[in-house]
């Protein structure tokens, strides 16, 4: 199954854009912390929560905490939908 089909199945109408997101503008718009942005940038490359945690020297649970905050701030139901919504802004 393609990533786009999976995203559509999970998040319905939130589809990713093909253009590169302006990370700083989105961070300012949604009041993201530098760490939330850093975690999400790594997740956007396809990294797992565990590998993001290892790279940033934090636990996978802390990564999950940052992801939950990020999702709440941008209004996404789940991580995949958050990525799709983030790249469509």
Short mmCIF file of N, CA, C and O in Angstrom, two decimals:
data_model
loop_
_atom_site.label_atom_id
_atom_site.label_comp_id
_atom_site.label_asym_id
_atom_site.label_seq_id
_atom_site.Cartn_x
_atom_site.Cartn_y
_atom_site.Cartn_z
N UNK A 1 0.83 -1.18 0.00
CA UNK A 1 0.00 0.00 0.00
C UNK A 1 0.87 1.24 0.00
O UNK A 1 1.81 1.33 0.76
N UNK A 2 0.54 2.20 -0.80
CA UNK A 2 1.35 3.41 -0.88
C UNK A 2 1.11 4.27 0.36
O UNK A 2 0.08 4.18 1.03
N UNK A 3 2.09 5.12 0.66
CA UNK A 3 1.98 6.01 1.81
C UNK A 3 0.77 6.92 1.69
O UNK A 3 0.03 7.12 2.64
N UNK A 4 0.52 7.44 0.50
CA UNK A 4 -0.61 8.35 0.31
C UNK A 4 -1.93 7.63 0.55
O UNK A 4 -2.83 8.17 1.18
N UNK A 5 -2.07 6.38 0.08
CA UNK A 5 -3.29 5.62 0.32
C UNK A 5 -3.46 5.34 1.80
O UNK A 5 -4.56 5.41 2.34
N UNK A 6 -2.36 5.01 2.47
CA UNK A 6 -2.42 4.76 3.90
C UNK A 6 -2.83 6.02 4.65
O UNK A 6 -3.67 5.98 5.54
N UNK A 7 -2.26 7.16 4.27
CA UNK A 7 -2.63 8.42 4.91
C UNK A 7 -4.10 8.72 4.70
O UNK A 7 -4.80 9.13 5.63
N UNK A 8 -4.59 8.50 3.49
CA UNK A 8 -6.01 8.77 3.21
C UNK A 8 -6.90 7.86 4.04
O UNK A 8 -7.93 8.29 4.55
N UNK A 9 -6.50 6.61 4.19
CA UNK A 9 -7.29 5.67 4.97
C UNK A 9 -7.32 6.04 6.44
O UNK A 9 -8.33 5.90 7.11
N UNK A 10 -6.20 6.56 6.94
CA UNK A 10 -6.12 6.88 8.36
C UNK A 10 -6.66 8.26 8.67
O UNK A 10 -7.38 8.46 9.63
N UNK A 11 -6.34 9.25 7.84
CA UNK A 11 -6.72 10.61 8.20
C UNK A 11 -7.76 11.23 7.30
O UNK A 11 -8.04 12.40 7.44
N UNK A 12 -8.30 10.51 6.39
CA UNK A 12 -9.36 11.05 5.56
C UNK A 12 -8.93 12.17 4.66
O UNK A 12 -8.20 11.97 3.71
N UNK A 13 -9.35 13.39 4.99
CA UNK A 13 -9.13 14.51 4.08
C UNK A 13 -7.80 15.23 4.25
O UNK A 13 -7.52 16.17 3.54
N UNK A 14 -6.95 14.84 5.18
CA UNK A 14 -5.68 15.54 5.34
C UNK A 14 -4.60 14.85 4.50
O UNK A 14 -4.11 13.81 4.85
N UNK A 15 -4.31 15.43 3.36
CA UNK A 15 -3.35 14.85 2.42
C UNK A 15 -2.09 15.68 2.38
O UNK A 15 -2.13 16.89 2.44
N UNK A 16 -0.93 15.01 2.26
CA UNK A 16 0.33 15.76 2.27
C UNK A 16 0.53 16.54 1.00
O UNK A 16 0.09 16.16 -0.07
N UNK A 17 1.19 17.65 1.12
CA UNK A 17 1.56 18.47 -0.02
C UNK A 17 2.89 17.99 -0.56
O UNK A 17 3.70 17.43 0.17
N UNK A 18 3.17 18.23 -1.84
CA UNK A 18 4.46 17.84 -2.41
C UNK A 18 5.53 18.87 -2.12
O UNK A 18 6.69 18.59 -2.27
N UNK A 19 5.16 20.06 -1.69
CA UNK A 19 6.17 21.09 -1.43
C UNK A 19 6.79 20.90 -0.05
O UNK A 19 6.21 20.32 0.85
N UNK A 20 7.98 21.43 0.11
CA UNK A 20 8.69 21.37 1.39
C UNK A 20 8.05 22.35 2.38
O UNK A 20 7.79 23.49 2.06
N UNK A 21 7.80 21.87 3.58
CA UNK A 21 7.21 22.74 4.60
C UNK A 21 8.22 23.77 5.07
O UNK A 21 9.41 23.51 5.12
N UNK A 22 7.74 24.94 5.39
CA UNK A 22 8.60 25.97 5.99
C UNK A 22 8.58 25.73 7.49
O UNK A 22 7.67 26.17 8.19
N UNK A 23 9.57 24.99 7.96
CA UNK A 23 9.61 24.53 9.35
C UNK A 23 9.47 25.68 10.34
O UNK A 23 8.68 25.58 11.29
N UNK A 24 10.20 26.73 10.14
CA UNK A 24 10.18 27.84 11.10
C UNK A 24 8.81 28.51 11.15
O UNK A 24 8.29 28.79 12.24
N UNK A 25 8.22 28.77 10.00
CA UNK A 25 6.91 29.43 9.96
C UNK A 25 5.84 28.59 10.66
O UNK A 25 5.00 29.12 11.39
N UNK A 26 5.89 27.29 10.46
CA UNK A 26 4.91 26.40 11.10
C UNK A 26 5.15 26.38 12.61
O UNK A 26 4.20 26.42 13.40
N UNK A 27 6.42 26.35 13.00
CA UNK A 27 6.74 26.35 14.43
C UNK A 27 6.22 27.61 15.11
O UNK A 27 5.64 27.54 16.20
N UNK A 28 6.39 28.75 14.46
CA UNK A 28 5.90 30.01 15.03
C UNK A 28 4.38 30.02 15.05
O UNK A 28 3.77 30.37 16.06
N UNK A 29 3.78 29.61 13.96
CA UNK A 29 2.31 29.63 13.84
C UNK A 29 1.63 28.81 14.93
O UNK A 29 0.61 29.22 15.50
N UNK A 30 2.19 27.63 15.23
CA UNK A 30 1.56 26.73 16.19
C UNK A 30 2.24 26.72 17.56
O UNK A 30 1.91 25.91 18.41
N UNK A 31 3.19 27.64 17.76
CA UNK A 31 3.90 27.76 19.03
C UNK A 31 4.56 26.45 19.45
O UNK A 31 4.42 26.00 20.60
N UNK A 32 5.24 25.83 18.51
CA UNK A 32 5.96 24.60 18.80
C UNK A 32 7.27 24.91 19.50
O UNK A 32 7.92 25.90 19.19
N UNK A 33 7.63 24.06 20.44
CA UNK A 33 8.93 24.23 21.08
C UNK A 33 10.01 23.75 20.12
O UNK A 33 9.74 22.97 19.20
N UNK A 34 11.24 24.21 20.32
CA UNK A 34 12.33 23.72 19.46
C UNK A 34 12.45 22.20 19.50
O UNK A 34 12.71 21.57 18.48
N UNK A 35 12.24 21.59 20.66
CA UNK A 35 12.35 20.14 20.78
C UNK A 35 11.22 19.43 20.03
O UNK A 35 11.45 18.43 19.37
N UNK A 36 10.00 19.94 20.13
CA UNK A 36 8.89 19.35 19.38
C UNK A 36 9.18 19.39 17.89
O UNK A 36 8.97 18.41 17.17
N UNK A 37 9.69 20.50 17.44
CA UNK A 37 10.01 20.64 16.02
C UNK A 37 11.14 19.68 15.63
O UNK A 37 11.06 19.03 14.59
N UNK A 38 12.15 19.58 16.47
CA UNK A 38 13.27 18.69 16.19
C UNK A 38 12.81 17.22 16.12
O UNK A 38 13.18 16.48 15.21
N UNK A 39 11.97 16.82 17.06
CA UNK A 39 11.43 15.46 17.06
C UNK A 39 10.63 15.22 15.79
O UNK A 39 10.80 14.20 15.11
N UNK A 40 9.78 16.16 15.44
CA UNK A 40 8.93 15.94 14.27
C UNK A 40 9.71 15.97 12.97
O UNK A 40 9.39 15.25 12.03
N UNK A 41 10.76 16.77 12.89
CA UNK A 41 11.60 16.78 11.69
C UNK A 41 12.25 15.41 11.50
O UNK A 41 12.34 14.92 10.38
N UNK A 42 12.69 14.80 12.59
CA UNK A 42 13.28 13.46 12.49
C UNK A 42 12.24 12.41 12.12
O UNK A 42 12.49 11.54 11.30
N UNK A 43 11.06 12.51 12.71
CA UNK A 43 9.99 11.57 12.37
C UNK A 43 9.59 11.70 10.90
O UNK A 43 9.26 10.72 10.24
N UNK A 44 9.65 12.92 10.39
CA UNK A 44 9.29 13.16 8.98
C UNK A 44 10.25 12.47 8.02
O UNK A 44 9.90 12.22 6.87
N UNK A 45 11.45 12.13 8.49
CA UNK A 45 12.40 11.41 7.63
C UNK A 45 12.14 9.92 7.64
O UNK A 45 12.82 9.17 6.95
N UNK A 46 11.19 9.47 8.47
CA UNK A 46 10.87 8.06 8.56
C UNK A 46 11.47 7.37 9.76
O UNK A 46 11.37 6.15 9.91
N UNK A 47 12.11 8.13 10.64
CA UNK A 47 12.72 7.55 11.83
C UNK A 47 11.64 7.06 12.80
O UNK A 47 10.53 7.60 12.84
N UNK A 48 11.97 6.05 13.57
CA UNK A 48 11.06 5.54 14.60
C UNK A 48 11.21 6.37 15.86
O UNK A 48 12.20 7.08 16.04
N UNK A 49 10.24 6.23 16.76
CA UNK A 49 10.31 6.95 18.03
C UNK A 49 11.58 6.54 18.78
O UNK A 49 12.25 7.37 19.38
N UNK A 50 11.90 5.25 18.74
CA UNK A 50 13.08 4.75 19.45
C UNK A 50 14.36 5.34 18.86
O UNK A 50 15.25 5.76 19.59
N UNK A 51 14.45 5.39 17.53
CA UNK A 51 15.67 5.93 16.91
C UNK A 51 15.79 7.44 17.12
O UNK A 51 16.88 7.97 17.28
N UNK A 52 14.65 8.13 17.12
CA UNK A 52 14.66 9.57 17.41
C UNK A 52 15.15 9.79 18.84
O UNK A 52 16.01 10.64 19.09
N UNK A 53 14.63 8.98 19.77
CA UNK A 53 15.06 9.09 21.15
C UNK A 53 16.55 8.85 21.31
O UNK A 53 17.24 9.60 22.02
N UNK A 54 17.07 7.83 20.64
CA UNK A 54 18.49 7.53 20.72
C UNK A 54 19.33 8.67 20.15
O UNK A 54 20.34 9.06 20.74
N UNK A 55 18.89 9.22 19.05
CA UNK A 55 19.64 10.31 18.43
C UNK A 55 19.66 11.57 19.29
O UNK A 55 20.65 12.27 19.36
N UNK A 56 18.53 11.84 19.96
CA UNK A 56 18.42 13.04 20.78
C UNK A 56 18.77 12.79 22.25
O UNK A 56 18.68 13.70 23.07
N UNK A 57 19.11 11.55 22.55
CA UNK A 57 19.45 11.13 23.91
C UNK A 57 18.30 11.38 24.89
O UNK A 57 18.48 11.94 25.98
N UNK A 58 17.11 10.98 24.45
CA UNK A 58 15.91 11.01 25.28
C UNK A 58 15.21 9.67 25.12
O UNK A 58 15.51 8.91 24.20
N UNK A 59 14.28 9.35 25.99
CA UNK A 59 13.58 8.08 25.90
C UNK A 59 12.51 8.11 24.81
O UNK A 59 12.05 9.19 24.41
N UNK A 60 12.10 6.93 24.37
CA UNK A 60 11.01 6.84 23.40
C UNK A 60 9.72 7.42 24.00
O UNK A 60 8.91 8.00 23.29
N UNK A 61 9.56 7.27 25.30
CA UNK A 61 8.39 7.84 26.00
C UNK A 61 8.40 9.37 25.92
O UNK A 61 7.36 9.99 25.75
N UNK A 62 9.57 9.97 26.02
CA UNK A 62 9.68 11.42 25.89
C UNK A 62 9.38 11.85 24.46
O UNK A 62 8.72 12.87 24.24
N UNK A 63 9.82 11.06 23.49
CA UNK A 63 9.48 11.33 22.09
C UNK A 63 7.96 11.29 21.94
O UNK A 63 7.37 12.18 21.33
N UNK A 64 7.33 10.28 22.52
CA UNK A 64 5.87 10.16 22.46
C UNK A 64 5.20 11.40 23.06
O UNK A 64 4.22 11.92 22.51
N UNK A 65 5.73 11.89 24.17
CA UNK A 65 5.20 13.10 24.81
C UNK A 65 5.26 14.29 23.85
O UNK A 65 4.29 15.04 23.71
N UNK A 66 6.41 14.46 23.18
CA UNK A 66 6.55 15.57 22.23
C UNK A 66 5.59 15.42 21.05
O UNK A 66 5.00 16.40 20.59
N UNK A 67 5.43 14.20 20.58
CA UNK A 67 4.51 13.94 19.47
C UNK A 67 3.07 14.26 19.89
O UNK A 67 2.32 14.89 19.13
N UNK A 68 2.68 13.86 21.08
CA UNK A 68 1.32 14.15 21.56
C UNK A 68 1.09 15.65 21.66
O UNK A 68 0.03 16.16 21.28
N UNK A 69 2.08 16.37 22.17
CA UNK A 69 1.96 17.84 22.24
C UNK A 69 1.85 18.45 20.85
O UNK A 69 1.03 19.35 20.62
N UNK A 70 2.69 17.98 19.94
CA UNK A 70 2.67 18.48 18.56
C UNK A 70 1.30 18.23 17.93
O UNK A 70 0.71 19.14 17.35
N UNK A 71 0.80 17.00 18.07
CA UNK A 71 -0.52 16.66 17.51
C UNK A 71 -1.61 17.56 18.08
O UNK A 71 -2.48 18.04 17.37
N UNK A 72 -1.57 17.76 19.39
CA UNK A 72 -2.58 18.60 20.04
C UNK A 72 -2.53 20.03 19.50
O UNK A 72 -3.56 20.64 19.20
N UNK A 73 -1.33 20.55 19.34
CA UNK A 73 -1.18 21.93 18.88
C UNK A 73 -1.64 22.14 17.45
O UNK A 73 -2.17 23.20 17.12
N UNK A 74 -1.42 21.16 16.58
CA UNK A 74 -1.83 21.34 15.18
C UNK A 74 -3.19 20.72 14.89
O UNK A 74 -3.70 20.83 13.79
N UNK A 75 -3.78 20.04 15.88
CA UNK A 75 -5.12 19.49 15.73
C UNK A 75 -5.19 18.24 14.87
O UNK A 75 -6.08 18.11 14.04
N UNK A 76 -4.27 17.31 15.08
CA UNK A 76 -4.24 16.06 14.31
C UNK A 76 -4.64 14.88 15.19
O UNK A 76 -4.31 14.83 16.37
N UNK A 77 -5.35 13.93 14.58
CA UNK A 77 -5.83 12.76 15.33
C UNK A 77 -4.73 11.78 15.69
O UNK A 77 -4.80 11.11 16.70
N UNK A 78 -3.75 11.63 14.80
CA UNK A 78 -2.68 10.65 15.02
C UNK A 78 -1.40 11.15 14.37
O UNK A 78 -1.38 12.20 13.73
N UNK A 79 -0.34 10.39 14.55
CA UNK A 79 0.98 10.82 14.09
C UNK A 79 1.04 10.95 12.57
O UNK A 79 1.58 11.92 12.04
N UNK A 80 0.48 9.99 11.87
CA UNK A 80 0.52 10.03 10.40
C UNK A 80 -0.27 11.22 9.87
O UNK A 80 0.17 11.93 8.97
N UNK A 81 -1.41 11.48 10.46
CA UNK A 81 -2.22 12.63 10.05
C UNK A 81 -1.49 13.93 10.39
O UNK A 81 -1.56 14.89 9.63
N UNK A 82 -0.78 13.94 11.51
CA UNK A 82 0.00 15.14 11.87
C UNK A 82 1.06 15.42 10.84
O UNK A 82 1.25 16.57 10.43
N UNK A 83 1.76 14.38 10.39
CA UNK A 83 2.77 14.56 9.34
C UNK A 83 2.12 15.09 8.06
O UNK A 83 2.62 16.02 7.43
N UNK A 84 1.01 14.47 7.67
CA UNK A 84 0.33 14.90 6.45
C UNK A 84 -0.14 16.35 6.56
O UNK A 84 0.06 17.16 5.65
N UNK A 85 -0.71 16.69 7.69
CA UNK A 85 -1.20 18.06 7.90
C UNK A 85 -0.04 19.04 7.93
O UNK A 85 -0.11 20.11 7.35
N UNK A 86 1.04 18.66 8.59
CA UNK A 86 2.22 19.52 8.69
C UNK A 86 2.76 19.86 7.31
O UNK A 86 3.08 21.00 7.02
N UNK A 87 2.84 18.88 6.42
CA UNK A 87 3.39 19.13 5.09
C UNK A 87 2.41 19.79 4.14
O UNK A 87 2.78 20.23 3.06
N UNK A 88 1.14 19.88 4.54
CA UNK A 88 0.16 20.55 3.66
C UNK A 88 -0.05 22.00 4.05
O UNK A 88 -0.77 22.72 3.39
N UNK A 89 0.61 22.44 5.13
CA UNK A 89 0.47 23.85 5.58
C UNK A 89 1.25 24.78 4.70
O UNK A 89 2.23 24.45 4.12
#
